[in-house]
Short mmCIF file of C-alpha atoms in Angstrom, two decimals:
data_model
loop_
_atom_site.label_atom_id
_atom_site.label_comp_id
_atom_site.label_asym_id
_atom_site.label_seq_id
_atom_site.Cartn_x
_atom_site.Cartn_y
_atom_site.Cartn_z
CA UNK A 1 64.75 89.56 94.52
CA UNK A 2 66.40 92.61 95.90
CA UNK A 3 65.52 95.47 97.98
CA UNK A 4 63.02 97.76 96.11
CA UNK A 5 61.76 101.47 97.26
CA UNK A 6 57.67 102.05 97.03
CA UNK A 7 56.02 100.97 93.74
CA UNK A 8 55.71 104.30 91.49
CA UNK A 9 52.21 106.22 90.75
CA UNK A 10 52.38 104.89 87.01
CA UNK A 11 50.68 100.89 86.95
CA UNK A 12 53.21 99.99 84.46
CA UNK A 13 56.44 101.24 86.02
CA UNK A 14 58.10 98.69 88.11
CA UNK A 15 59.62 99.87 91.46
CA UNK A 16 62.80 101.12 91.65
CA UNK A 17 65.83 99.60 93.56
CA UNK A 18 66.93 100.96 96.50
CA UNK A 19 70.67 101.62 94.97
CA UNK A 20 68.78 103.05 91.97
CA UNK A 21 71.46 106.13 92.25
CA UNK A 22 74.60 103.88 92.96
CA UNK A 23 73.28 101.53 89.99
CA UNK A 24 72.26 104.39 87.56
CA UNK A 25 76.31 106.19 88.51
CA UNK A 26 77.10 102.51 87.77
CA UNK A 27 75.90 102.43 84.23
CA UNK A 28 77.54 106.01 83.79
CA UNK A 29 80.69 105.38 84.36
CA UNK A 30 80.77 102.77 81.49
CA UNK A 31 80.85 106.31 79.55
CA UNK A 32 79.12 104.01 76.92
CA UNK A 33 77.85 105.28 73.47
CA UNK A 34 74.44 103.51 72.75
CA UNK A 35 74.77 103.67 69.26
CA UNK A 36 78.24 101.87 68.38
CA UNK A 37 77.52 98.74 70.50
CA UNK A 38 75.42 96.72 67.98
CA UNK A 39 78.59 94.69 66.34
CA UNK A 40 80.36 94.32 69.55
CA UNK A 41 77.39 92.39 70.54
CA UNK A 42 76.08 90.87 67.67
CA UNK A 43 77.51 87.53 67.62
CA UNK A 44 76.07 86.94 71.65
CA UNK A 45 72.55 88.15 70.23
CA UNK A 46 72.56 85.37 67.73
CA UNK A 47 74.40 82.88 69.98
CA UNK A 48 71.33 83.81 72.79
CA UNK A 49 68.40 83.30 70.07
CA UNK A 50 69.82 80.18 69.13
CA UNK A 51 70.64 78.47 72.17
CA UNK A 52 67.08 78.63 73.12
CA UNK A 53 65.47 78.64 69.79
CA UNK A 54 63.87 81.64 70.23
CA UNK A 55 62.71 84.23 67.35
CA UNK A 56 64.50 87.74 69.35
CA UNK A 57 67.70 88.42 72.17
CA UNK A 58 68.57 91.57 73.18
CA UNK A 59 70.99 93.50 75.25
CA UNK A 60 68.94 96.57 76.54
CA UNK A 61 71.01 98.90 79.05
CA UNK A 62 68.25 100.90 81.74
CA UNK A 63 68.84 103.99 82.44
CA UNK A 64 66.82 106.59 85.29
CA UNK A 65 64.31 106.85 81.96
CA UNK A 66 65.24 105.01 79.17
CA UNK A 67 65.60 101.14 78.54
CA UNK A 68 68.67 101.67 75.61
CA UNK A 69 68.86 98.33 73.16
CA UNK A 70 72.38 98.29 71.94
CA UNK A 71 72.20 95.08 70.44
CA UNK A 72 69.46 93.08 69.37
CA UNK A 73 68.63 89.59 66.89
CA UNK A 74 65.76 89.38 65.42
CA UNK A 75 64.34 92.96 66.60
CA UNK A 76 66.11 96.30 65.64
CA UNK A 77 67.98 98.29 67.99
CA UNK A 78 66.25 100.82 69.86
CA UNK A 79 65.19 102.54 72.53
CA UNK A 80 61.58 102.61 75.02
CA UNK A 81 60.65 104.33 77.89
CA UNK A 82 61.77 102.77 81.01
CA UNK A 83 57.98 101.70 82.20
CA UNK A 84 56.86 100.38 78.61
CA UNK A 85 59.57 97.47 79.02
CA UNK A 86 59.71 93.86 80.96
CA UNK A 87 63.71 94.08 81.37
CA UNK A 88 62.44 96.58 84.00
CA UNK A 89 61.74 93.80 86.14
CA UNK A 90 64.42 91.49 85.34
CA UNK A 91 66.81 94.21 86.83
CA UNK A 92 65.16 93.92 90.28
CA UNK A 93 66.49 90.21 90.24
CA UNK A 94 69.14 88.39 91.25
CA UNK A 95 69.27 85.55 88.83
CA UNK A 96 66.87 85.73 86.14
CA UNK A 97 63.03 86.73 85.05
CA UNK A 98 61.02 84.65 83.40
CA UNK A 99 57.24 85.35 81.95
CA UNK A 100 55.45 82.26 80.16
CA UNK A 101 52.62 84.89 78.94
CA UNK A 102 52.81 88.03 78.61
CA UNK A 103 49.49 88.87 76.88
CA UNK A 104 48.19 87.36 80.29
CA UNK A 105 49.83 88.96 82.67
CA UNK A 106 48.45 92.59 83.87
CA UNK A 107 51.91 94.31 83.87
CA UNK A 108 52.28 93.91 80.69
CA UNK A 109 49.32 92.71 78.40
CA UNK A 110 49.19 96.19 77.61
CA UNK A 111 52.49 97.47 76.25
CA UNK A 112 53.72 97.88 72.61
CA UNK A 113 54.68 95.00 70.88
CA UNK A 114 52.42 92.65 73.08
CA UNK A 115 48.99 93.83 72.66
CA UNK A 116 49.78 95.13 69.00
CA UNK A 117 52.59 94.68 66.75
CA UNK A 118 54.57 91.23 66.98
CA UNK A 119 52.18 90.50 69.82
CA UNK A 120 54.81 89.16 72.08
CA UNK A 121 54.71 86.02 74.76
CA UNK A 122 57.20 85.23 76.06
CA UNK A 123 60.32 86.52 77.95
CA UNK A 124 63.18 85.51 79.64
CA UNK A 125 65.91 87.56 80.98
CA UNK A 126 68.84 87.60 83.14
CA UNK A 127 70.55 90.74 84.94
CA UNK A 128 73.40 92.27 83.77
CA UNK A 129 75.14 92.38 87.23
CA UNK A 130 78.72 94.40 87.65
CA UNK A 131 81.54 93.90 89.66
CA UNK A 132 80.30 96.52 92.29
CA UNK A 133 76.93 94.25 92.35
CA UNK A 134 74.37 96.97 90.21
CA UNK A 135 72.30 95.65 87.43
CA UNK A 136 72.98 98.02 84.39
CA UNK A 137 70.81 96.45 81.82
CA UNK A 138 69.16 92.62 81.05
CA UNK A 139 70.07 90.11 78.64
CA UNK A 140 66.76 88.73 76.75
CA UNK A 141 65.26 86.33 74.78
CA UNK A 142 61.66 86.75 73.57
CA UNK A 143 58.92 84.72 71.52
CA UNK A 144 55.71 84.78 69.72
CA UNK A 145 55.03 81.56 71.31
CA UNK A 146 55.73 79.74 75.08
CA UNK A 147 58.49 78.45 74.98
CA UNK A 148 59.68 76.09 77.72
CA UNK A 149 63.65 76.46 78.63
CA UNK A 150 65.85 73.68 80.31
CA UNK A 151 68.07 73.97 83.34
CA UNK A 152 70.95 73.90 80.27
CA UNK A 153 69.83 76.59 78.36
CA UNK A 154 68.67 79.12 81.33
CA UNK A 155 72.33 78.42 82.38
CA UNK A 156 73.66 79.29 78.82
CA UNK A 157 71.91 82.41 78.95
CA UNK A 158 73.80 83.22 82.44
CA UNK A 159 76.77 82.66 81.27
CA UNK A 160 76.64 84.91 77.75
CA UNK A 161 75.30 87.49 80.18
CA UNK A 162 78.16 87.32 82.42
CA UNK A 163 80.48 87.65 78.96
CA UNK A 164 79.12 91.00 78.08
CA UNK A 165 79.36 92.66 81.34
CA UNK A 166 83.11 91.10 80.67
CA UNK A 167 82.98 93.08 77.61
CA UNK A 168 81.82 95.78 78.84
CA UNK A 169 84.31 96.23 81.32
CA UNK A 170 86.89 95.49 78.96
CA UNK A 171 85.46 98.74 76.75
CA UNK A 172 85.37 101.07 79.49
CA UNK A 173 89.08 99.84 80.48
CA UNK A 174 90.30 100.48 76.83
CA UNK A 175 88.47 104.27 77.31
CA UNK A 176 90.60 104.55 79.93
CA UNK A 177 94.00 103.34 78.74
CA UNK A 178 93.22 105.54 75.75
CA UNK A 179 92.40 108.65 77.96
CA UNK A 180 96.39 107.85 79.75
CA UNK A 181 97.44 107.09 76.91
CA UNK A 182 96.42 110.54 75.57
CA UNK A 183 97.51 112.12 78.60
CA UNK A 184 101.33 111.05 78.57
CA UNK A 185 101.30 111.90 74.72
CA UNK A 186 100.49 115.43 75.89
CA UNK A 187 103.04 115.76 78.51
CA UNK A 188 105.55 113.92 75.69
CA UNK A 189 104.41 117.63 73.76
CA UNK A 190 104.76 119.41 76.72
CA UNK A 191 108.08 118.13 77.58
CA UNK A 192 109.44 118.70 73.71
CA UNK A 193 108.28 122.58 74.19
CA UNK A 194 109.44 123.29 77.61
CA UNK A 195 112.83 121.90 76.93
CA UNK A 196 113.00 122.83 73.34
CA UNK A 197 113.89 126.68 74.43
CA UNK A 198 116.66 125.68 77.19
CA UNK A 199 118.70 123.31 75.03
CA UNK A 200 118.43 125.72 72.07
CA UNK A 201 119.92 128.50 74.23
CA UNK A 202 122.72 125.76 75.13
CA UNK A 203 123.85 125.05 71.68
CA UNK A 204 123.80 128.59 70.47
CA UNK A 205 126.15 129.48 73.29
CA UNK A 206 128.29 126.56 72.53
CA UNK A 207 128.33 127.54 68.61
CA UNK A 208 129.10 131.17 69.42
CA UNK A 209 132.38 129.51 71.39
CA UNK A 210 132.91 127.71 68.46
CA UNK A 211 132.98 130.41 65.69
CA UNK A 212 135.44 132.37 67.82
CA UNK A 213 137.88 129.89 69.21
CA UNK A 214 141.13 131.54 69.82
CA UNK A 215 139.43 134.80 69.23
CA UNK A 216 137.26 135.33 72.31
CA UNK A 217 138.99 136.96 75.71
CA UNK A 218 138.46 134.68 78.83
CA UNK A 219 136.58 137.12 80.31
CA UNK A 220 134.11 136.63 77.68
CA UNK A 221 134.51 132.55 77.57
CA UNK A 222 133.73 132.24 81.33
CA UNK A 223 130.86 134.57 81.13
CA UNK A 224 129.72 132.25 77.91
CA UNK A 225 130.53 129.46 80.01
CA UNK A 226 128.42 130.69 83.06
CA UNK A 227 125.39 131.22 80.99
CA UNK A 228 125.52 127.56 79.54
CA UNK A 229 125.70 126.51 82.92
CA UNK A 230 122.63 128.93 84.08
CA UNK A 231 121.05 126.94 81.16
CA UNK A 232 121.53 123.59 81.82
CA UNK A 233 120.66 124.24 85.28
CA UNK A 234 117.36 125.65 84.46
CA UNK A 235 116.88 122.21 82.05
CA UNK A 236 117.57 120.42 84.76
CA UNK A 237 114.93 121.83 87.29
CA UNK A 238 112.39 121.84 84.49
CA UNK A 239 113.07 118.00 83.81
CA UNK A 240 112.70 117.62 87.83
CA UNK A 241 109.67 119.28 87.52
CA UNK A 242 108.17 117.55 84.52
CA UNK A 243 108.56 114.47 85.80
CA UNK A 244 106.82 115.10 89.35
CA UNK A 245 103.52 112.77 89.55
CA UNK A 246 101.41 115.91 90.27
CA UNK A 247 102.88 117.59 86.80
CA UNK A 248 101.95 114.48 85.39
CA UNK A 249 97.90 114.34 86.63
CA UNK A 250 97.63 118.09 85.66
CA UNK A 251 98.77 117.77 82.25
CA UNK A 252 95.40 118.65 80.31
CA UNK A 253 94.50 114.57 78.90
CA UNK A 254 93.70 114.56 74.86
CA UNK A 255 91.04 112.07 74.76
CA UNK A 256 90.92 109.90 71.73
CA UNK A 257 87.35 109.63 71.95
CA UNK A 258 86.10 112.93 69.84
CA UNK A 259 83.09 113.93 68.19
CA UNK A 260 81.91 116.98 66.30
CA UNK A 261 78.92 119.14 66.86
CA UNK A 262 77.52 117.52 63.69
CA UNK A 263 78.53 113.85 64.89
CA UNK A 264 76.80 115.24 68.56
CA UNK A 265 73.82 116.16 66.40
CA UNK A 266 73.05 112.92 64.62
CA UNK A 267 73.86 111.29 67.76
CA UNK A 268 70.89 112.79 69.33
CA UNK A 269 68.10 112.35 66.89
CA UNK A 270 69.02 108.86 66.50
CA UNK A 271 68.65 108.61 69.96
CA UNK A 272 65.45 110.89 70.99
CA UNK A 273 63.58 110.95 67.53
CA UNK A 274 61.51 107.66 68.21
CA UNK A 275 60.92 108.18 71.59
CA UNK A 276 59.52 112.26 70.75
CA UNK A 277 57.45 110.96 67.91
CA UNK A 278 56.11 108.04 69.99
CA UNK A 279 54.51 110.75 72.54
CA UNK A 280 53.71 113.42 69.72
CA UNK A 281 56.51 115.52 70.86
CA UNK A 282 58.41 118.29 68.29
CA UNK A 283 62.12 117.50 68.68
CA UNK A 284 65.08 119.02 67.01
CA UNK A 285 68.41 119.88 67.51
CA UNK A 286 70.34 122.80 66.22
CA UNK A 287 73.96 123.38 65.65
CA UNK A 288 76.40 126.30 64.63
CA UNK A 289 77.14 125.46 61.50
CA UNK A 290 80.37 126.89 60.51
CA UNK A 291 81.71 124.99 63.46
CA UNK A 292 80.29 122.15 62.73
CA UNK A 293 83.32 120.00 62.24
CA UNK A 294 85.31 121.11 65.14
CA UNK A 295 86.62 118.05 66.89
CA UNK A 296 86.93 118.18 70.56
CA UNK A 297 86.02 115.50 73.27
CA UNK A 298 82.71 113.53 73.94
CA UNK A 299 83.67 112.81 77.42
CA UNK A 300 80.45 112.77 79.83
CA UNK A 301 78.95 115.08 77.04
CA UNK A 302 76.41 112.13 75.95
CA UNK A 303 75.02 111.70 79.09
CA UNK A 304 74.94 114.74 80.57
CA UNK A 305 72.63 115.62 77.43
CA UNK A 306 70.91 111.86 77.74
CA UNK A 307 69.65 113.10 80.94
CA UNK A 308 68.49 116.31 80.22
CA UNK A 309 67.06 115.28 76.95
CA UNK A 310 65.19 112.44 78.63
CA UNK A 311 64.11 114.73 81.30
CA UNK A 312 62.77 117.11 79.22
CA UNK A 313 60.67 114.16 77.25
CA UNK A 314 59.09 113.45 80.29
CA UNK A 315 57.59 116.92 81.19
CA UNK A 316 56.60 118.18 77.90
CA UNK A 317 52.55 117.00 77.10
CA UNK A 318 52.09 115.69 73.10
CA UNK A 319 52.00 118.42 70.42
CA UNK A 320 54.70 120.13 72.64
CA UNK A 321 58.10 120.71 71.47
CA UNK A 322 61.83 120.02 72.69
CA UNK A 323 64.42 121.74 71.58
CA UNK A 324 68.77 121.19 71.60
CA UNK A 325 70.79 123.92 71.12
CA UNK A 326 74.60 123.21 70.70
CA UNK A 327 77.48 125.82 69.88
CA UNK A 328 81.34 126.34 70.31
CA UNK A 329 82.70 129.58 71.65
CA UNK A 330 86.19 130.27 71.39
CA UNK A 331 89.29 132.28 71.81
CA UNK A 332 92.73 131.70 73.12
CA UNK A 333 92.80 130.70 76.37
CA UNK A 334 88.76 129.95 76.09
CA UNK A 335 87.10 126.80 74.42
CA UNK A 336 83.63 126.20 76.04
CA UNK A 337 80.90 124.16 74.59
CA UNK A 338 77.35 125.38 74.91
CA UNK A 339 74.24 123.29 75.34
CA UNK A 340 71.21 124.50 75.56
CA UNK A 341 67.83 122.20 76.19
CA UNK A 342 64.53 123.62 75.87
CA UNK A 343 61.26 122.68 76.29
CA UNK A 344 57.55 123.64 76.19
CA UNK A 345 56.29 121.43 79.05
CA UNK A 346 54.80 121.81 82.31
CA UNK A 347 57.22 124.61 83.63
CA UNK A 348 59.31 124.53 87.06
CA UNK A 349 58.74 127.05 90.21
CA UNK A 350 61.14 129.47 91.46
CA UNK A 351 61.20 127.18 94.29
CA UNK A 352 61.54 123.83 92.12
CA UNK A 353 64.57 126.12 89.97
CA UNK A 354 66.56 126.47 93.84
CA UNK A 355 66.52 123.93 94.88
CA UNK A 356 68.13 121.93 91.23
CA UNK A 357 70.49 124.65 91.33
CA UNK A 358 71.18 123.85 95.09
CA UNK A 359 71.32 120.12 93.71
CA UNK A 360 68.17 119.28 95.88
CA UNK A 361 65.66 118.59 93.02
CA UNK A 362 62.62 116.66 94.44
CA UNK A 363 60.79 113.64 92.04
CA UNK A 364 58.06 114.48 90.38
CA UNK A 365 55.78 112.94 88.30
CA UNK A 366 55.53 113.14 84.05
CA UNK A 367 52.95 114.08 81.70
CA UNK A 368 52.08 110.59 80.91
CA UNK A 369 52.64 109.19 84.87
CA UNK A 370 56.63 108.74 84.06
CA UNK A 371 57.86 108.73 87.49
CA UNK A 372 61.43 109.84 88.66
CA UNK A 373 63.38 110.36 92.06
CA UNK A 374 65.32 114.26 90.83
CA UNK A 375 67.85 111.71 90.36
CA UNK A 376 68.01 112.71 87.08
CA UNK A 377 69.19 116.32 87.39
CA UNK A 378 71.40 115.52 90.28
CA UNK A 379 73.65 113.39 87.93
CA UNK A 380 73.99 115.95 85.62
CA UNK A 381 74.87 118.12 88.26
CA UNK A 382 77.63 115.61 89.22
CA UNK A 383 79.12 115.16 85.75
CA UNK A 384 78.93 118.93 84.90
CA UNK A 385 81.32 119.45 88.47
CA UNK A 386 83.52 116.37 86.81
CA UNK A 387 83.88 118.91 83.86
CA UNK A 388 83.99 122.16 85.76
CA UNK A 389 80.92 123.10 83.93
CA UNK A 390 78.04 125.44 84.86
CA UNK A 391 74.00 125.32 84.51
CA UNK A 392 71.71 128.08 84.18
CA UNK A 393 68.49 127.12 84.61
CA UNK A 394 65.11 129.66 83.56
CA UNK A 395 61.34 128.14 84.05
CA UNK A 396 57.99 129.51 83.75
CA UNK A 397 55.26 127.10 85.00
CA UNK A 398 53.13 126.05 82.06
CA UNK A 399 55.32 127.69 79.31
CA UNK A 400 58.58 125.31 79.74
CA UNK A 401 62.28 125.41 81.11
CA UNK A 402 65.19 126.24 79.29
CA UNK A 403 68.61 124.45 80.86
CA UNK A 404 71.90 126.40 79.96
CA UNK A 405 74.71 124.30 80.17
CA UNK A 406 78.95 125.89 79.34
CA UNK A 407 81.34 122.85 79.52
CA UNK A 408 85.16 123.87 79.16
CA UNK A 409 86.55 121.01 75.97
CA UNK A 410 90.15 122.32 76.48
CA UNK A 411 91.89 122.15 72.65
CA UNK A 412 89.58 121.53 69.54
CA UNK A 413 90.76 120.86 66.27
CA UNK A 414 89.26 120.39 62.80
CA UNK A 415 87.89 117.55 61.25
CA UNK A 416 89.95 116.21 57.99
#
């Protein structure tokens, strides 16, 4: 087993690792959306279930508060807080978990699905382990009955385990040829406009030489001449400078991977509506909607909002209410996303609002024992500085904290 930090106030909640922050940055970077993985998975689901004959797999992805199944057999795809699940453990591992009965086992007799519902037994599950040595997430198989697994089949598991972290490596390196992709298409446009104005300068010259040959004085040829060579000089430096690496990282990237407000929308309650309803929690998110289908890029978006969503979640008590706000504002030289997370929970300090805007939040505990390291904030902070974004933050203890977030999206266009 690896290193853990100090079991966590809540009985159910497993301890964290000590790279909780590495493995958590980890998962991030895998810019993943939780909702479109289901198919790319699918046929590794059903492969898992029936190499060990068991009734569900699943492919569940752990964030700081969220256990996120993206792909699932038997069981729909969904998403539980981080202490009601057992793949909480199997991420603590280095080569698998394994639970014969989990109705008699005190961690987890308890939880939904094993003490109600499909009344669960057992579970095995292997780490999802990447490159840099964090486990993201757990491949599963679970049962309404024991089941006993051979050397064969444990080692069958491993190795379908090993193929999506393969795949999911290969998704996050397509993101990224897309994003350079993107980005040399834009200098391509760039290029076409900067030189478009030089070369049209050229060729009128040249045409005016034309229309009056024999007719022009040499005075006025040479000083024709001189400005078609002031012109093609100035190409030429423009080319040089075009094509200078540095040009080439500043050019402003058009990422292929877009949403809308209204795609950013559905996106969320998909996402948070289970989890709200499962604590008695209002949630609802709220969009401008004349600029609804404005298309501009999802990068980092998702889980910046994931994490502020989530954190949110875990502050407000039941029959309290959550709240996304999400908005466009622009003008010429000006194209800012605004989102705006509310929430009528517990309420932060002046001192607790310093120090997340000094990016020194402390952990605290949730309304139902959820248990956190700040961490949480602190990678938004991170990802907003990615973006050059901002955060306002306003908090009233007892009456709830509103987060302000203004994210620069660069060009937006509109959808169809």
């Amino acid at each position: 087993m690896s290193s853990t930090c100090m079991p966590t106030t809540n009985s159910r909640q497993a301890p964290y690792p000590e790279n909780e922050s590495k493995r958590v940055f980890d998962l991030l970077s895998f810019d993943l959306d939780y909702n479109a993985l289901d198919q790319e998975f699918a046929e590794l689901t059903s492969l898992a279930a029936r190499v060990t004959g068991t009734e569900i797999s699943l492919v569940n992805l752990i964030d700081l508060y969220t256990q996120w199944t993206v792909a699932g057999h038997g069981m729909a795809v969904m998403q539980t807080p981080r202490e009601n699940t057992v793949c909480q453990y199997t991420i603590l591992e280095e080569d698998h978990f394994e639970v014969q009965n989990l109705q008699e086992d005190e961690r987890f007799r308890e939880l939904p699905g094993i003490e109600d519902g499909p009344m669960l037994r057992y579970y095995f599950g292997v780490p999802l382990r990447t490159p840099d040595g964090h486990n993201i997430g757990a491949l599963c198989v679970v049962d309404k009955e024991e089941v006993k697994l051979s050397t064969d089949e444990k080692d069958l598991l491993k190795s379908l385990a090993n193929e999506i972290v393969k795949r999911l490596l290969l998704l996050k390196e397509v993101h990224t040829l897309r994003s350079e992709l993107a980005e040399a298409r834009a200098v391509n446009r760039r290029v076409a406009h900067d030189v478009r104005g030089p070369i049209g300068g050229i060729t009128g010259l040249a045409k005016r030489l034309i229309q009056k040959e024999g007719k022009s004085s040499p005075e006025e040829v040479l000083k024709i001449c001189l400005m078609i060579h002031k012109s093609g000089t100035s190409l030429l430096t423009l080319a040089d400078e075009i094509l200078q690496p540095t040009q080439m990282q500043a050019a402003q990237p058009e990422i292929e991977n877009e949403t809308t407000l209204s795609k950013f929308k559905d996106a969320l309650e998909q996402l948070f509506q289970p989890q709200a309803s499962e604590k008695a929690i209002g949630f609802a998110v709220h969009i401008n909607e004349e600029l609804g289908n404005i298309i501009f890029s999802k990068n980092r978006l998702m889980q910046i909002t994931v994490n502020l969503v989530s954190n949110a979640l875990k502050f407000t008590p039941p029959l309290g209410e959550v709240t996304v706000s999400l908005d466009l504002t622009m003008s010429q030289n000006n194209r800012v996303l605004k989102i705006q997370v509310q929430d009528t929970g517990i309420g932060l300090s002046q001192e607790q609002v310093d120090a997340i805007v000094k990016g020194k939040a402390p952990s605290t505990v949730g309304t139902q024992g959820e248990h956190g390291f700040g961490m949480g904030l602190q990678l938004v902070r991170q990802l907003l500085e990615s973006l050059r974004g901002t955060m306002q933050v306003q908090s009233t203890p007892g009456l709830g904290t509103s987060f302000e977030l203004l994210i620069p999206i660069g060009l937006v266009s509109h959808a169809g």
